[in-house]
């Protein structure tokens, strides 16, 4: 039987960091954190866990992507527009901005960083599950292709292909978001109604 107190103490901060980078919302991170360790408990009952950090990272990433998909599904628990309008529930706006912005960043830069982070989360939620998982592990957790391949029990080339497709699709999605966001301002400059 694993020593859960030491596993949570040793691996918990890395799991929290992975979830925070993907979700950026304290209540979602707390919920996902618990779900990750409950899922790990189930896995440990079925099989011997060889590498706790790898398994927990994979479970956390999968749980976070599920939350993002629910968040951005139309009519979902919290839609992106509601989050932007209300400021979310991850603490005060100053706290959240301070976590993502550099100390030298002004209010405009901090607001842009928050908006870009939210757009990236929305785009990640629209990726196929495997691509989103590979992208998150590579970019947010800093895992190499070889490490990801080992964690997902696949080949380096399959990871490379998934990463390439994820980046390509994210470029398309973020371009669509940019075009949609800039359309009202273009109409206003041309004298049209918003």
PDB file of C-alpha atoms in Angstrom:
ATOM      1  CA  UNK A   1       0.000   0.000   0.000  1.00  0.00           C
ATOM      2  CA  UNK A   2       1.484   3.379  -1.019  1.00  0.00           C
ATOM      3  CA  UNK A   3       2.194   6.007   1.619  1.00  0.00           C
ATOM      4  CA  UNK A   4      -0.282   8.624   0.400  1.00  0.00           C
ATOM      5  CA  UNK A   5       0.854  11.349   2.783  1.00  0.00           C
ATOM      6  CA  UNK A   6       4.393  11.234   1.431  1.00  0.00           C
ATOM      7  CA  UNK A   7       3.209  10.908  -2.199  1.00  0.00           C
ATOM      8  CA  UNK A   8       0.966  13.971  -1.860  1.00  0.00           C
ATOM      9  CA  UNK A   9       3.674  15.913  -0.012  1.00  0.00           C
ATOM     10  CA  UNK A  10       6.334  15.013  -2.589  1.00  0.00           C
ATOM     11  CA  UNK A  11       4.285  15.190  -5.824  1.00  0.00           C
ATOM     12  CA  UNK A  12       1.474  17.554  -4.847  1.00  0.00           C
ATOM     13  CA  UNK A  13       3.280  20.813  -5.725  1.00  0.00           C
ATOM     14  CA  UNK A  14       4.089  19.596  -9.257  1.00  0.00           C
ATOM     15  CA  UNK A  15       0.496  18.421  -9.766  1.00  0.00           C
ATOM     16  CA  UNK A  16      -0.813  21.779  -8.505  1.00  0.00           C
ATOM     17  CA  UNK A  17       1.563  23.669 -10.823  1.00  0.00           C
ATOM     18  CA  UNK A  18       0.460  21.618 -13.846  1.00  0.00           C
ATOM     19  CA  UNK A  19      -3.215  22.203 -13.043  1.00  0.00           C
ATOM     20  CA  UNK A  20      -2.741  25.910 -12.370  1.00  0.00           C
ATOM     21  CA  UNK A  21      -0.964  26.465 -15.680  1.00  0.00           C
ATOM     22  CA  UNK A  22      -3.781  24.771 -17.550  1.00  0.00           C
ATOM     23  CA  UNK A  23      -6.796  26.045 -15.620  1.00  0.00           C
ATOM     24  CA  UNK A  24      -5.786  29.338 -14.008  1.00  0.00           C
ATOM     25  CA  UNK A  25      -8.735  29.150 -11.620  1.00  0.00           C
ATOM     26  CA  UNK A  26      -8.335  28.191  -7.975  1.00  0.00           C
ATOM     27  CA  UNK A  27     -11.618  26.331  -7.499  1.00  0.00           C
ATOM     28  CA  UNK A  28     -11.099  24.312 -10.703  1.00  0.00           C
ATOM     29  CA  UNK A  29      -7.521  23.516  -9.681  1.00  0.00           C
ATOM     30  CA  UNK A  30      -8.630  22.371  -6.215  1.00  0.00           C
ATOM     31  CA  UNK A  31     -11.306  20.139  -7.715  1.00  0.00           C
ATOM     32  CA  UNK A  32      -8.932  18.695 -10.317  1.00  0.00           C
ATOM     33  CA  UNK A  33      -6.220  18.170  -7.700  1.00  0.00           C
ATOM     34  CA  UNK A  34      -8.561  15.967  -5.703  1.00  0.00           C
ATOM     35  CA  UNK A  35      -9.774  14.134  -8.809  1.00  0.00           C
ATOM     36  CA  UNK A  36      -6.161  13.449  -9.805  1.00  0.00           C
ATOM     37  CA  UNK A  37      -5.276  11.791  -6.514  1.00  0.00           C
ATOM     38  CA  UNK A  38      -8.556   9.835  -6.389  1.00  0.00           C
ATOM     39  CA  UNK A  39      -7.796   8.523  -9.888  1.00  0.00           C
ATOM     40  CA  UNK A  40      -4.241   7.697  -8.778  1.00  0.00           C
ATOM     41  CA  UNK A  41      -5.639   5.712  -5.851  1.00  0.00           C
ATOM     42  CA  UNK A  42      -7.787   3.703  -8.260  1.00  0.00           C
ATOM     43  CA  UNK A  43      -4.819   3.042 -10.543  1.00  0.00           C
ATOM     44  CA  UNK A  44      -2.680   1.931  -7.587  1.00  0.00           C
ATOM     45  CA  UNK A  45      -5.338  -0.637  -6.654  1.00  0.00           C
ATOM     46  CA  UNK A  46      -5.263  -2.127 -10.167  1.00  0.00           C
ATOM     47  CA  UNK A  47      -1.526  -2.107 -10.817  1.00  0.00           C
ATOM     48  CA  UNK A  48       1.863  -1.289  -9.369  1.00  0.00           C
ATOM     49  CA  UNK A  49       2.843   2.299 -10.102  1.00  0.00           C
ATOM     50  CA  UNK A  50       6.419   2.447 -11.338  1.00  0.00           C
ATOM     51  CA  UNK A  51       6.736   6.223 -11.731  1.00  0.00           C
ATOM     52  CA  UNK A  52       4.437   8.344  -9.581  1.00  0.00           C
ATOM     53  CA  UNK A  53       5.432  11.729 -11.096  1.00  0.00           C
ATOM     54  CA  UNK A  54       4.711  10.545 -14.651  1.00  0.00           C
ATOM     55  CA  UNK A  55       1.379   8.967 -13.761  1.00  0.00           C
ATOM     56  CA  UNK A  56       0.227  11.950 -11.704  1.00  0.00           C
ATOM     57  CA  UNK A  57       1.268  14.404 -14.427  1.00  0.00           C
ATOM     58  CA  UNK A  58      -0.689  12.457 -17.015  1.00  0.00           C
ATOM     59  CA  UNK A  59      -3.767  12.148 -14.776  1.00  0.00           C
ATOM     60  CA  UNK A  60      -3.630  15.854 -13.852  1.00  0.00           C
ATOM     61  CA  UNK A  61      -3.312  16.912 -17.483  1.00  0.00           C
ATOM     62  CA  UNK A  62      -6.221  14.695 -18.528  1.00  0.00           C
ATOM     63  CA  UNK A  63      -8.427  16.001 -15.692  1.00  0.00           C
ATOM     64  CA  UNK A  64      -7.539  19.609 -16.519  1.00  0.00           C
ATOM     65  CA  UNK A  65      -8.371  19.123 -20.199  1.00  0.00           C
ATOM     66  CA  UNK A  66     -11.745  17.637 -19.206  1.00  0.00           C
ATOM     67  CA  UNK A  67     -12.416  20.744 -17.099  1.00  0.00           C
ATOM     68  CA  UNK A  68     -11.422  23.049 -19.949  1.00  0.00           C
ATOM     69  CA  UNK A  69     -13.738  21.234 -22.336  1.00  0.00           C
ATOM     70  CA  UNK A  70     -16.635  21.595 -19.892  1.00  0.00           C
ATOM     71  CA  UNK A  71     -15.736  25.242 -19.269  1.00  0.00           C
ATOM     72  CA  UNK A  72     -15.844  26.219 -22.926  1.00  0.00           C
ATOM     73  CA  UNK A  73     -18.666  23.997 -24.088  1.00  0.00           C
ATOM     74  CA  UNK A  74     -21.575  26.277 -25.011  1.00  0.00           C
ATOM     75  CA  UNK A  75     -23.996  26.258 -22.125  1.00  0.00           C
ATOM     76  CA  UNK A  76     -21.310  24.690 -19.919  1.00  0.00           C
ATOM     77  CA  UNK A  77     -20.801  25.388 -16.242  1.00  0.00           C
ATOM     78  CA  UNK A  78     -18.737  28.476 -16.922  1.00  0.00           C
ATOM     79  CA  UNK A  79     -18.453  29.917 -20.379  1.00  0.00           C
ATOM     80  CA  UNK A  80     -15.433  32.034 -21.360  1.00  0.00           C
ATOM     81  CA  UNK A  81     -17.483  35.230 -21.662  1.00  0.00           C
ATOM     82  CA  UNK A  82     -18.829  34.794 -18.127  1.00  0.00           C
ATOM     83  CA  UNK A  83     -15.303  34.277 -16.818  1.00  0.00           C
ATOM     84  CA  UNK A  84     -14.013  37.394 -18.555  1.00  0.00           C
ATOM     85  CA  UNK A  85     -16.992  39.488 -17.426  1.00  0.00           C
ATOM     86  CA  UNK A  86     -16.894  38.364 -13.799  1.00  0.00           C
ATOM     87  CA  UNK A  87     -13.141  38.103 -13.414  1.00  0.00           C
ATOM     88  CA  UNK A  88     -13.411  34.411 -12.482  1.00  0.00           C
ATOM     89  CA  UNK A  89     -13.264  33.164  -8.928  1.00  0.00           C
ATOM     90  CA  UNK A  90      -9.556  32.591  -8.444  1.00  0.00           C
ATOM     91  CA  UNK A  91      -9.041  35.469  -6.017  1.00  0.00           C
ATOM     92  CA  UNK A  92      -8.975  39.199  -6.629  1.00  0.00           C
ATOM     93  CA  UNK A  93      -8.123  40.510 -10.074  1.00  0.00           C
ATOM     94  CA  UNK A  94      -4.893  42.002  -8.730  1.00  0.00           C
ATOM     95  CA  UNK A  95      -3.843  38.597  -7.337  1.00  0.00           C
ATOM     96  CA  UNK A  96      -4.469  36.815 -10.642  1.00  0.00           C
ATOM     97  CA  UNK A  97      -2.753  39.485 -12.714  1.00  0.00           C
ATOM     98  CA  UNK A  98       0.223  39.535 -10.399  1.00  0.00           C
ATOM     99  CA  UNK A  99       0.694  35.813 -10.901  1.00  0.00           C
ATOM    100  CA  UNK A 100       0.948  36.005 -14.683  1.00  0.00           C
ATOM    101  CA  UNK A 101       2.397  39.438 -15.346  1.00  0.00           C
ATOM    102  CA  UNK A 102       5.971  40.514 -14.879  1.00  0.00           C
ATOM    103  CA  UNK A 103       6.681  43.081 -12.167  1.00  0.00           C
ATOM    104  CA  UNK A 104       7.437  45.642 -14.900  1.00  0.00           C
ATOM    105  CA  UNK A 105       4.173  45.040 -16.747  1.00  0.00           C
ATOM    106  CA  UNK A 106       1.596  47.775 -16.622  1.00  0.00           C
ATOM    107  CA  UNK A 107      -2.167  47.323 -16.442  1.00  0.00           C
ATOM    108  CA  UNK A 108      -2.557  47.093 -20.223  1.00  0.00           C
ATOM    109  CA  UNK A 109       0.103  44.394 -20.543  1.00  0.00           C
ATOM    110  CA  UNK A 110      -1.375  42.470 -17.616  1.00  0.00           C
ATOM    111  CA  UNK A 111      -4.876  42.629 -19.121  1.00  0.00           C
ATOM    112  CA  UNK A 112      -3.548  41.439 -22.481  1.00  0.00           C
ATOM    113  CA  UNK A 113      -1.709  38.556 -20.814  1.00  0.00           C
ATOM    114  CA  UNK A 114      -4.909  37.518 -19.023  1.00  0.00           C
ATOM    115  CA  UNK A 115      -6.902  37.659 -22.253  1.00  0.00           C
ATOM    116  CA  UNK A 116      -4.278  35.685 -24.171  1.00  0.00           C
ATOM    117  CA  UNK A 117      -4.141  33.039 -21.434  1.00  0.00           C
ATOM    118  CA  UNK A 118      -7.907  32.639 -21.574  1.00  0.00           C
ATOM    119  CA  UNK A 119      -7.857  32.369 -25.374  1.00  0.00           C
ATOM    120  CA  UNK A 120      -5.150  29.704 -25.200  1.00  0.00           C
ATOM    121  CA  UNK A 121      -7.172  27.708 -22.652  1.00  0.00           C
ATOM    122  CA  UNK A 122     -10.222  27.963 -24.883  1.00  0.00           C
ATOM    123  CA  UNK A 123      -8.213  26.790 -27.908  1.00  0.00           C
ATOM    124  CA  UNK A 124      -6.670  23.906 -25.935  1.00  0.00           C
ATOM    125  CA  UNK A 125     -10.159  22.757 -24.993  1.00  0.00           C
ATOM    126  CA  UNK A 126     -10.971  22.416 -28.690  1.00  0.00           C
ATOM    127  CA  UNK A 127      -7.976  20.187 -29.498  1.00  0.00           C
ATOM    128  CA  UNK A 128      -8.345  16.419 -29.710  1.00  0.00           C
ATOM    129  CA  UNK A 129      -7.567  14.846 -26.336  1.00  0.00           C
ATOM    130  CA  UNK A 130      -4.193  13.294 -27.230  1.00  0.00           C
ATOM    131  CA  UNK A 131      -2.926  16.455 -28.948  1.00  0.00           C
ATOM    132  CA  UNK A 132      -3.943  18.625 -25.999  1.00  0.00           C
ATOM    133  CA  UNK A 133      -2.272  16.265 -23.565  1.00  0.00           C
ATOM    134  CA  UNK A 134       0.984  16.126 -25.548  1.00  0.00           C
ATOM    135  CA  UNK A 135       1.037  19.911 -26.006  1.00  0.00           C
ATOM    136  CA  UNK A 136       0.387  20.587 -22.320  1.00  0.00           C
ATOM    137  CA  UNK A 137       3.049  18.135 -21.165  1.00  0.00           C
ATOM    138  CA  UNK A 138       5.604  19.587 -23.579  1.00  0.00           C
ATOM    139  CA  UNK A 139       4.904  23.291 -23.148  1.00  0.00           C
ATOM    140  CA  UNK A 140       3.594  23.628 -19.591  1.00  0.00           C
ATOM    141  CA  UNK A 141       5.502  20.832 -17.879  1.00  0.00           C
ATOM    142  CA  UNK A 142       8.666  21.107 -19.968  1.00  0.00           C
ATOM    143  CA  UNK A 143       8.726  17.403 -20.835  1.00  0.00           C
ATOM    144  CA  UNK A 144      10.835  16.280 -23.769  1.00  0.00           C
ATOM    145  CA  UNK A 145       9.323  14.222 -26.567  1.00  0.00           C
ATOM    146  CA  UNK A 146      11.086  11.162 -25.201  1.00  0.00           C
ATOM    147  CA  UNK A 147       9.662  11.740 -21.702  1.00  0.00           C
ATOM    148  CA  UNK A 148       6.167  12.214 -23.110  1.00  0.00           C
ATOM    149  CA  UNK A 149       6.503   9.055 -25.202  1.00  0.00           C
ATOM    150  CA  UNK A 150       7.508   7.109 -22.091  1.00  0.00           C
ATOM    151  CA  UNK A 151       4.608   8.528 -20.055  1.00  0.00           C
ATOM    152  CA  UNK A 152       2.068   7.822 -22.782  1.00  0.00           C
ATOM    153  CA  UNK A 153       3.646   4.517 -23.808  1.00  0.00           C
ATOM    154  CA  UNK A 154       4.020   5.552 -27.431  1.00  0.00           C
ATOM    155  CA  UNK A 155       6.856   6.445 -29.800  1.00  0.00           C
ATOM    156  CA  UNK A 156       8.847   9.664 -30.082  1.00  0.00           C
ATOM    157  CA  UNK A 157       7.633  10.103 -33.656  1.00  0.00           C
ATOM    158  CA  UNK A 158       3.973   9.758 -32.599  1.00  0.00           C
ATOM    159  CA  UNK A 159       4.548  12.430 -29.952  1.00  0.00           C
ATOM    160  CA  UNK A 160       6.259  14.669 -32.514  1.00  0.00           C
ATOM    161  CA  UNK A 161       3.361  14.267 -34.939  1.00  0.00           C
ATOM    162  CA  UNK A 162       0.776  15.012 -32.226  1.00  0.00           C
ATOM    163  CA  UNK A 163       2.756  18.046 -31.093  1.00  0.00           C
ATOM    164  CA  UNK A 164       3.022  19.330 -34.677  1.00  0.00           C
ATOM    165  CA  UNK A 165      -0.734  18.886 -35.258  1.00  0.00           C
ATOM    166  CA  UNK A 166      -1.537  20.547 -31.943  1.00  0.00           C
ATOM    167  CA  UNK A 167       0.602  23.585 -32.737  1.00  0.00           C
ATOM    168  CA  UNK A 168      -0.877  23.855 -36.215  1.00  0.00           C
ATOM    169  CA  UNK A 169      -4.455  23.637 -34.899  1.00  0.00           C
ATOM    170  CA  UNK A 170      -3.738  26.124 -32.106  1.00  0.00           C
ATOM    171  CA  UNK A 171      -2.396  28.608 -34.667  1.00  0.00           C
ATOM    172  CA  UNK A 172      -5.641  28.253 -36.627  1.00  0.00           C
ATOM    173  CA  UNK A 173      -7.855  28.580 -33.548  1.00  0.00           C
ATOM    174  CA  UNK A 174      -5.986  31.552 -32.126  1.00  0.00           C
ATOM    175  CA  UNK A 175      -6.091  33.231 -35.535  1.00  0.00           C
ATOM    176  CA  UNK A 176      -9.870  32.684 -35.634  1.00  0.00           C
ATOM    177  CA  UNK A 177     -10.204  34.201 -32.139  1.00  0.00           C
ATOM    178  CA  UNK A 178      -8.077  37.168 -33.193  1.00  0.00           C
ATOM    179  CA  UNK A 179     -10.140  37.757 -36.338  1.00  0.00           C
ATOM    180  CA  UNK A 180     -13.412  37.467 -34.428  1.00  0.00           C
ATOM    181  CA  UNK A 181     -12.185  39.842 -31.716  1.00  0.00           C
ATOM    182  CA  UNK A 182     -10.922  42.451 -34.159  1.00  0.00           C
ATOM    183  CA  UNK A 183     -14.036  42.398 -36.391  1.00  0.00           C
ATOM    184  CA  UNK A 184     -16.104  44.774 -34.178  1.00  0.00           C
ATOM    185  CA  UNK A 185     -13.258  47.306 -33.962  1.00  0.00           C
ATOM    186  CA  UNK A 186     -12.835  47.257 -37.754  1.00  0.00           C
ATOM    187  CA  UNK A 187     -16.551  47.986 -38.212  1.00  0.00           C
ATOM    188  CA  UNK A 188     -16.331  50.891 -35.769  1.00  0.00           C
ATOM    189  CA  UNK A 189     -13.353  52.391 -37.625  1.00  0.00           C
ATOM    190  CA  UNK A 190     -15.311  52.166 -40.885  1.00  0.00           C
ATOM    191  CA  UNK A 191     -18.285  53.906 -39.306  1.00  0.00           C
ATOM    192  CA  UNK A 192     -20.476  50.820 -38.924  1.00  0.00           C
ATOM    193  CA  UNK A 193     -22.373  49.667 -35.877  1.00  0.00           C
ATOM    194  CA  UNK A 194     -20.807  47.146 -33.478  1.00  0.00           C
TER     195      UNK A 194
END
